[in-house]
XYZ file of C-alpha atoms in Angstrom:
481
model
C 0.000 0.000 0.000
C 1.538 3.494 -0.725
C 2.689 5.718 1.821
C 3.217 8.943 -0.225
C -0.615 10.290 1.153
C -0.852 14.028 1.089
C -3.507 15.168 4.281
C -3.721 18.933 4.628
C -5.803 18.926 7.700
C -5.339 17.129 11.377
C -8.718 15.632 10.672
C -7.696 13.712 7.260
C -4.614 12.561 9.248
C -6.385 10.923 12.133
C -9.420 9.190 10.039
C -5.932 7.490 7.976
C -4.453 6.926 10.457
C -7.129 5.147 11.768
C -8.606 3.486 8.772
C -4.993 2.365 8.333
C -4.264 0.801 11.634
C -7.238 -1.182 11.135
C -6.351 -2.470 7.831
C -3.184 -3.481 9.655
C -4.836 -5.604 12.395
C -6.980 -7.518 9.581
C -5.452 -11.510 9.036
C -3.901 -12.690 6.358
C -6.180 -12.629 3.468
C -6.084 -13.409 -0.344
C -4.301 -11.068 -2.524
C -7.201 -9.650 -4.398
C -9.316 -9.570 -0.875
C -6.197 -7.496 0.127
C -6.142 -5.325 -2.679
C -9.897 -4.162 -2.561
C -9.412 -3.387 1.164
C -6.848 -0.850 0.052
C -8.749 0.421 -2.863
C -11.652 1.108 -0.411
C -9.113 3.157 1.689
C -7.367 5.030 -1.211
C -11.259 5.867 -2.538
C -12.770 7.367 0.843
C -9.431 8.734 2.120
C -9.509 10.726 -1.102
C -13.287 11.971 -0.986
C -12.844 13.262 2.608
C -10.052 15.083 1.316
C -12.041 16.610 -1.443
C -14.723 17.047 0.273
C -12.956 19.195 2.659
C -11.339 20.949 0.428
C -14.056 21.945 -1.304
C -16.188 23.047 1.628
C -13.427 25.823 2.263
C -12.535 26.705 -0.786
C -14.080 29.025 -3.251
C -11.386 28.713 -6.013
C -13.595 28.737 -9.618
C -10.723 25.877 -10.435
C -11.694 23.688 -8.154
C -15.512 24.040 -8.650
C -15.082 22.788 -11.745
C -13.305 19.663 -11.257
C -15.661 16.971 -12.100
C -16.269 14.931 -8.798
C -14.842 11.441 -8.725
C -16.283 9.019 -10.457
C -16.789 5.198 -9.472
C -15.039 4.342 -12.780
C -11.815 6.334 -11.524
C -11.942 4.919 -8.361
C -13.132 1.287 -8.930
C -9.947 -0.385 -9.561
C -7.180 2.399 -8.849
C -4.626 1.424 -6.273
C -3.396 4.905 -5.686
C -5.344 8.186 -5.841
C -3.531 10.846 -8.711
C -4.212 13.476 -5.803
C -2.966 11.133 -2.933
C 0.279 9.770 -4.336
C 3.835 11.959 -5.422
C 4.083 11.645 -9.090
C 7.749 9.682 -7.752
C 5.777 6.777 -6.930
C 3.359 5.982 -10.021
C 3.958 3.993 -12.649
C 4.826 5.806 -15.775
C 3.848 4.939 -19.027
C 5.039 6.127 -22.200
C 2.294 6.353 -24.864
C 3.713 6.884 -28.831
C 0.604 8.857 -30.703
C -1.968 11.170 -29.867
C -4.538 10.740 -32.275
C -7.910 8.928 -30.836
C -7.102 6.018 -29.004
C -3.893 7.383 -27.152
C -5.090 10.365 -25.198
C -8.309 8.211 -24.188
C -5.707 5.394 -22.954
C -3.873 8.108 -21.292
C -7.285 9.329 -19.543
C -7.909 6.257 -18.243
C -4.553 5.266 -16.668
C -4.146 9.148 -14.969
C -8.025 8.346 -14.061
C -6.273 4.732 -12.183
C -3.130 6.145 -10.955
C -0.189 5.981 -13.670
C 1.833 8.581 -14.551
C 1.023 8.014 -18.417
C 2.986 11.199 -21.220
C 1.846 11.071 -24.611
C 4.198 12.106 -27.384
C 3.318 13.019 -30.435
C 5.251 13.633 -33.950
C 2.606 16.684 -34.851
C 2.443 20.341 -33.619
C -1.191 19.788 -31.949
C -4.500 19.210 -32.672
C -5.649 20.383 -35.968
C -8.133 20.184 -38.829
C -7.151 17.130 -40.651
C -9.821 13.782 -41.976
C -13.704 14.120 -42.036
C -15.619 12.509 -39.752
C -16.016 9.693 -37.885
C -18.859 6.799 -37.129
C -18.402 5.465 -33.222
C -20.930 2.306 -33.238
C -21.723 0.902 -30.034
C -18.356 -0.944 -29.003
C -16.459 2.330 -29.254
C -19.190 4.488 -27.476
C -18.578 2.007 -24.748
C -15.202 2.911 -24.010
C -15.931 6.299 -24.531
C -18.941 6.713 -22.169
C -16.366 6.086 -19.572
C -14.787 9.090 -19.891
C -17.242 11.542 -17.505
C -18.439 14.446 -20.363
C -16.706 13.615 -22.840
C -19.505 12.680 -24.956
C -21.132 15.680 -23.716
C -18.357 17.509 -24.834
C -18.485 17.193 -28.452
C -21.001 18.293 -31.450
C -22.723 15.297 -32.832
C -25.387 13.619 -34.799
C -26.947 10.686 -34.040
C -28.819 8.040 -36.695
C -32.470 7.738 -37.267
C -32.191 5.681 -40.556
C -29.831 3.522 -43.182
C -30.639 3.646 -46.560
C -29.096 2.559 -49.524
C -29.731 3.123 -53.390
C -28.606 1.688 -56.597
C -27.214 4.898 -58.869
C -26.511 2.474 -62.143
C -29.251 3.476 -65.283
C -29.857 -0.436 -65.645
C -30.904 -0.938 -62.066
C -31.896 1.668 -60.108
C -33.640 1.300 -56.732
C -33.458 1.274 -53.125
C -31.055 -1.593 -52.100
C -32.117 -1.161 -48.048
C -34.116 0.992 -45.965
C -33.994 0.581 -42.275
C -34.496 2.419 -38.741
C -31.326 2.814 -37.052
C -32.145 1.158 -33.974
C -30.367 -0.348 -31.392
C -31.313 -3.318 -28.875
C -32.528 -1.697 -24.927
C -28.793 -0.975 -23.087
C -26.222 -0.528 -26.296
C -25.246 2.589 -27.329
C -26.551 4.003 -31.016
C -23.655 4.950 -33.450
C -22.949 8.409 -33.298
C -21.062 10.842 -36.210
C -18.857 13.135 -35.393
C -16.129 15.716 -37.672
C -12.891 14.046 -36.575
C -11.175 17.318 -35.825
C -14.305 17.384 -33.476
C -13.559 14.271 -31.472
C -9.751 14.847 -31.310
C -10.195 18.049 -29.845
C -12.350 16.861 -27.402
C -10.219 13.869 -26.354
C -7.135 16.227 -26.106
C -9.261 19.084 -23.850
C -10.272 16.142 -21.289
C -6.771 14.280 -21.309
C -5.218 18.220 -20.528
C -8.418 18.614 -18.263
C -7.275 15.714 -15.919
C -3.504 16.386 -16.257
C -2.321 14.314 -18.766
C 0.694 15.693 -20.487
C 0.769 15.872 -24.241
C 4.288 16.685 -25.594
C 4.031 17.991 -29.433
C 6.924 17.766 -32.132
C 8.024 14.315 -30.843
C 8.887 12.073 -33.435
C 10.202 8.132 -32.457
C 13.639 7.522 -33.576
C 14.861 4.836 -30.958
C 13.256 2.017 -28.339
C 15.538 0.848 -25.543
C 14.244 -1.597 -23.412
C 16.167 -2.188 -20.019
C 15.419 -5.205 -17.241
C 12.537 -2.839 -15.477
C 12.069 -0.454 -17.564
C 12.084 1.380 -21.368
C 13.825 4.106 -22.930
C 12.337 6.395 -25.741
C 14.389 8.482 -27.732
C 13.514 11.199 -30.633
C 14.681 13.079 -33.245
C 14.714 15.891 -31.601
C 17.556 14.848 -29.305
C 15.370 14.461 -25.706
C 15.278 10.912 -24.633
C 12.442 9.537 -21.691
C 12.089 6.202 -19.554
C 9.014 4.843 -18.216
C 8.065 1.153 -17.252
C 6.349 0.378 -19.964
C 5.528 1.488 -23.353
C 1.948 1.482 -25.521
C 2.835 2.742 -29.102
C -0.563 4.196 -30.521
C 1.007 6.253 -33.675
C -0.918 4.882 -36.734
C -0.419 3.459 -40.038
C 3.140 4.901 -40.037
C 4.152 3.487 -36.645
C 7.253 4.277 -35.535
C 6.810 1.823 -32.786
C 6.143 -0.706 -34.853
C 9.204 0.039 -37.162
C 11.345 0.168 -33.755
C 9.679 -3.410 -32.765
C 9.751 -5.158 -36.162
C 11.462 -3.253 -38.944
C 10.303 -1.678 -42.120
C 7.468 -3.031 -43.098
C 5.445 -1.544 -46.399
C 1.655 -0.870 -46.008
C -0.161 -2.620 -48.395
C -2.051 -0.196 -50.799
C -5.838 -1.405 -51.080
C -5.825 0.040 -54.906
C -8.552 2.635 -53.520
C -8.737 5.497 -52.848
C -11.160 8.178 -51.758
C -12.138 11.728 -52.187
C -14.051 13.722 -49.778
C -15.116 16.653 -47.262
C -18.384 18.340 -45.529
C -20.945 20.406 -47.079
C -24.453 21.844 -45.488
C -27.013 19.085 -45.262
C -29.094 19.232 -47.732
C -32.851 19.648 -47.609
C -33.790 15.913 -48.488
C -31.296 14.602 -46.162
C -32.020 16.782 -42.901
C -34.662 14.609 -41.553
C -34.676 11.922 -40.759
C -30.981 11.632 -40.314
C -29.554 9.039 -42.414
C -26.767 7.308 -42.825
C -26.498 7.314 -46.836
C -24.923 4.721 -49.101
C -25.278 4.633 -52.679
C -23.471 2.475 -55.119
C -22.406 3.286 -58.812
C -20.662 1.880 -61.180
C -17.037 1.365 -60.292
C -17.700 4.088 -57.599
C -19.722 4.045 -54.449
C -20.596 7.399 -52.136
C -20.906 7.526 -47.893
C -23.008 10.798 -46.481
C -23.397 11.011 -42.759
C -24.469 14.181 -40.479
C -21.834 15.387 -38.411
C -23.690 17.621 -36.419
C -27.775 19.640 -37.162
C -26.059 21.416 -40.245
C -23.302 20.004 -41.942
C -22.931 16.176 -43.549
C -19.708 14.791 -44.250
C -19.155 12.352 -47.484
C -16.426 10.191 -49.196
C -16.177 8.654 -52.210
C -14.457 5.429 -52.895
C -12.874 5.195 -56.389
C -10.219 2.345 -57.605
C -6.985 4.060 -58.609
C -4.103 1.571 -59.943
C -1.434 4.908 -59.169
C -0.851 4.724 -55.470
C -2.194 7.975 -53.173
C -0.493 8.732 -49.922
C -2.876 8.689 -46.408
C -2.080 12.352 -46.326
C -5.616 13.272 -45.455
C -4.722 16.707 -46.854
C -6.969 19.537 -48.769
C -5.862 18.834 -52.930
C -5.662 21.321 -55.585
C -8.329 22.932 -57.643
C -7.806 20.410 -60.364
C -8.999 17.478 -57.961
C -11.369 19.209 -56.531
C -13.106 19.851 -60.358
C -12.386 16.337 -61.059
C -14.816 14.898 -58.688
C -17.346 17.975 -59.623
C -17.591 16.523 -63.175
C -17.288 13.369 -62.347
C -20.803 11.196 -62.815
C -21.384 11.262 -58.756
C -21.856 14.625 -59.204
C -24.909 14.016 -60.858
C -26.497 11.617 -58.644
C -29.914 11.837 -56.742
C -30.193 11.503 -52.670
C -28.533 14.994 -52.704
C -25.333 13.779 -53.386
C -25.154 16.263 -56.230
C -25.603 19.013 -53.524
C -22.982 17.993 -51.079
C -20.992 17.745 -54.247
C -21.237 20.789 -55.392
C -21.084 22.684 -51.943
C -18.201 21.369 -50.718
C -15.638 24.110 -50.486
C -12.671 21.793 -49.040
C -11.796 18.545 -50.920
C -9.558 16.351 -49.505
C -8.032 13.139 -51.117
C -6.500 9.834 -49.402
C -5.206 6.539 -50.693
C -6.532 3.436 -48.748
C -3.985 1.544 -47.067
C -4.348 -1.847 -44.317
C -1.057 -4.369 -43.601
C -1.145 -7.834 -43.328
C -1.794 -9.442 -39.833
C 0.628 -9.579 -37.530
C 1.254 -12.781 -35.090
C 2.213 -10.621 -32.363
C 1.813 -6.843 -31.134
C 3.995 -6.509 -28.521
C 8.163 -7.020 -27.925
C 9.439 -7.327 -24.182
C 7.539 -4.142 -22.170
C 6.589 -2.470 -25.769
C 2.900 -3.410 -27.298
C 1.090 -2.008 -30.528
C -2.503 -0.848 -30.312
C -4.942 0.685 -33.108
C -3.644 1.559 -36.106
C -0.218 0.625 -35.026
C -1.084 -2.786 -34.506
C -4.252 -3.083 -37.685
C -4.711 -0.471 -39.905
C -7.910 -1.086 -42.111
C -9.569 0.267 -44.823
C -12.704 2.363 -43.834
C -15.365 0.643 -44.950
C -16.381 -1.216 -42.183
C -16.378 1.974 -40.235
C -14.402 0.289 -37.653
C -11.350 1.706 -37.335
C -11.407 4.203 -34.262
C -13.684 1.663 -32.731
C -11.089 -1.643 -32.814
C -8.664 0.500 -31.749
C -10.613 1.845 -28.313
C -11.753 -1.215 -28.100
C -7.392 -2.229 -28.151
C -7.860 0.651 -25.145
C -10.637 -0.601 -22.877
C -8.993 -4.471 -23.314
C -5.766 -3.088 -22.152
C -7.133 -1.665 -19.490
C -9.019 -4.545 -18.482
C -6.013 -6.650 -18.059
C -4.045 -4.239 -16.027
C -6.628 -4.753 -13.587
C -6.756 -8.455 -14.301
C -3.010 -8.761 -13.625
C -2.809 -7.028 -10.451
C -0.542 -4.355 -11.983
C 0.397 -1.898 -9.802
C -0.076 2.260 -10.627
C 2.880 2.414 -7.719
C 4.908 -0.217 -8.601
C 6.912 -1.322 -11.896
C 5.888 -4.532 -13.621
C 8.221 -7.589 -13.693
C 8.947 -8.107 -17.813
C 7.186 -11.421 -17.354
C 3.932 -10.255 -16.267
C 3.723 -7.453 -19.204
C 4.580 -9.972 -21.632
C 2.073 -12.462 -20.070
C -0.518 -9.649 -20.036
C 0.375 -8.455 -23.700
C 0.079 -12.526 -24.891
C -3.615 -12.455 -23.247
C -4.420 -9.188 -24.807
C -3.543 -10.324 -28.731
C -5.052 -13.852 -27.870
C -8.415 -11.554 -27.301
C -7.928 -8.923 -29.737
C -5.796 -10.025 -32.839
C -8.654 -12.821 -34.315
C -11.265 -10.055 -33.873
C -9.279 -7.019 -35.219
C -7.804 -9.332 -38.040
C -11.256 -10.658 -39.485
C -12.029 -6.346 -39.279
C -8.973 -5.632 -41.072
C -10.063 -8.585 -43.838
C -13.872 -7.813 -44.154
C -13.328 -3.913 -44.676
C -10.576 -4.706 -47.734
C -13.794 -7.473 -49.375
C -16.274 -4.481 -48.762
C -14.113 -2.057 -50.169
C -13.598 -4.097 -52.961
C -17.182 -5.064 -53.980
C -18.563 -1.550 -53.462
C -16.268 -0.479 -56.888
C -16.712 -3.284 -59.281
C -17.299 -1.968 -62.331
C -19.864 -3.321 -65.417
C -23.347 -3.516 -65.719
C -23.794 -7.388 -64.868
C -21.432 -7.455 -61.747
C -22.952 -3.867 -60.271
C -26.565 -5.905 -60.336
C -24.868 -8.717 -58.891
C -23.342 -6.903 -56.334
C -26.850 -4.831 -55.608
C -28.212 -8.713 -55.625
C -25.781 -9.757 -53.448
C -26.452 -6.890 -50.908
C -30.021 -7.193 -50.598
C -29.651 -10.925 -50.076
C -27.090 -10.651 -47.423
C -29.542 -7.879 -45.500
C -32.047 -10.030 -44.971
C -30.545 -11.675 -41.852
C -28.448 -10.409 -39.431
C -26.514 -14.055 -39.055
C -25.256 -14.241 -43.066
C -24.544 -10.066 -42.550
C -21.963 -10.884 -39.552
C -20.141 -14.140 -41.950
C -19.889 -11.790 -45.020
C -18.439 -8.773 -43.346
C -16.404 -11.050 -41.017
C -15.326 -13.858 -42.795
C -16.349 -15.324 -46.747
C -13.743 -17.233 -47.425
């Protein structure tokens, strides 16, 4: 149990002292039995101290720290505000894109001392939007107001049309409902939901360290060192590299290693919702030939869209604006003519941006010694599942799981063994699930481009058929072969 308490008043010190002593007279009892004990003492010792704080205090600052949650306290085995940052467990998280500062959260939230570093300058205006279905919103609900935080739409239907001359008509048409307890899929602008996962990682003292790029891993018997290219070098205990496609974790881990180009790519950006599309709120497919459109509302004005195209010259994942020429490209182009107002979003968009498609193939292993890969890092995937923030907060909230599981201490460094016996359990749960993900997206990705009269029907065929039944929809976007 850690000693490094801090009690401001006489009162605080005698109701520890107390509520220690009598932990200290208890008999020997199983480790976890021993563990919840202290957990109960950490938790209350801390709310007195709040609690008095707060009575005498009229600093705006402190009003508006969010009271303690049973989430942060559940499972913690020191208190962030009862413990020197000397004695918690740091952890060194590589990326701070979506799933990083969250992971971050969650361990300052339990009692590590986690940094992020990231390669960027800060939070900016980069990618479109973002779908979090139910197994994301999970994680994310967690998080007290973060959801609250953020502009967002929420689903009331998902429709789908044939666009081909030869067979045009409504391919599905459904309510957007979810079963009693499971979160509905929200949409959100992705500069939207980074800011918002940055402002309440900073809002619980996470540090975020900008212009950080991975150069160097350098793993000791306890512990790891980081080093970038910017000359500073950091150690923690262990190390969770969350940096993308481009991992330099994973390059650090397992060498250079080329991401496979999908042979798609798409073009995109957000325009005012149009009239036809304002209510209900839909989630919009429509398929072409050799080209297929995706229109959800971000928030109660603007929609955001992509459109998938197969390109045999390779695009970068830049996620940048493009040129004029680009942008009149896809203005000409025959989506621009479609019904469903995807004409209008079109031809309102004032920001294009375009994106090659990239995944890699599985790997049999995400971690090296005290080092692990999650998200992107681990299994980057196409988009068309609309899974990719969600696997990878998923990667979060299984991570986080098992440091509970294993008894891992926010005061004390890990033995090598038990991270890399945690880290096994973690890609024996994760890697078949992110894996058949990673493999379904590339098929759907595929089939929603193919290009000639006969296969577009038999794709729209195919569709419909698959629809029907929510047990053949699971095999074909998990696994057809």
């Amino acid at each position: 149990m850690s000693n490094h308490f801090i009690y401001s008043t006489p009162i605080q010190m005698r109701t520890a002292v107390i509520m220690m002593s009598q932990l200290g007279r208890l008999p020997s009892r199983p480790r976890h039995e021993t563990r919840l004990i202290s957990e109960g003492v950490h938790a209350l010792s801390y709310l007195v101290q709040r609690a008095l704080i707060r009575a005498k205090s009229n600093d705006s600052q402190l009003k508006d720290t969010p009271p303690l949650s049973l989430f942060s306290c559940r499972l913690t085995t020191s208190s962030p505000s009862m413990t020197s940052p000397s004695s918690r467990t740091k952890v060194i998280i590589v990326g701070a894109g979506i799933a990083g500062p969250v992971l971050a959260t969650f361990l300052k939230l339990k009692g590590y001392e986690p940094v992020v570093y990231e390669r960027t300058s800060g939070v900016g205006d980069r990618g479109i939007g973002h779908g979090i279905a139910h197994n994301g919103l999970a994680v994310l609900d967690q998080i007290p107001g973060l959801l609250d935080s953020m502009e967002k739409s929420r689903l009331d239907r998902y429709i789908t049309y044939s666009a081909i001359e030869e067979d045009k008509r409504v391919l599905l048409d459904m309510p957007a409902k979810t079963p009693p307890g499971i979160h509905s899929t929200i949409v959100v602008r992705r500069a939207a939901l980074h800011k918002a996962i940055i402002d309440i990682a900073v809002k619980n003292d996470v540090q975020i360290k900008w212009d950080h790029k991975l150069v160097d891993l350098e793993q000791h018997e306890d512990s790891v060192t980081v080093k970038f290219e910017n000359g500073t070098e950091d150690t923690a205990s262990f190390v969770v590299g969350s940096d993308g496609l481009h991992s330099n974790t994973r390059i650090c881990l397992f060498g250079e290693q080329k991401a496979d180009y999908t042979g798609l790519v798409q073009t995109g950006g957000i325009a005012p919702t149009p009239e036809c599309l304002k209510e209900p709120r839909v989630l919009l497919n429509v398929y072409g030939n050799g080209m297929h459109i995706i229109a959800l509302p971000v928030n109660d004005t603007q929609t955001c869209w992509a459109l998938t195209q197969s390109d045999p010259e390779e695009s970068k994942e830049s996620w940048n604006a493009v040129d004029n020429h680009i942008a009149d490209e896809i203005k000409n182009s025959e989506a621009a003519t479609w019904d469903h107002g995807i004409s209008e979003l079109i031809g309102t968009t004032e920001n294009f941006i375009k994106y090659g498609l990239y995944d890699r193939p599985e790997l049999k292993t995400w971690h090296k010694g005290r080092v692990i890969l999650i998200g992107d890092a681990a299994h980057p995937t196409s988009p068309h599942l609309g899974q990719g923030a969600n696997q990878a907060l998923e990667d979060v909230n299984t991570l986080v799981t098992l440091l509970e599981t294993y008894n891992i201490s926010s005061s004390a460094s890990p033995s090598t063994e038990t991270l890399e016996t945690m880290f096994t359990e973690m890609e024996a749960r994760r890697i078949p699930e992110s894996s058949k993900v990673v493999k379904g997206a590339r098929r759907q990705g595929e089939l929603r481009v193919v290009k000639g009269v006969e296969a577009c029907i038999k794709r729209n065929n195919e569709y419909m058929e698959i629809w029907k039944n929510r047990e053949s929809l699971k095999k074909w976007v998990g696994n057809r072969d």
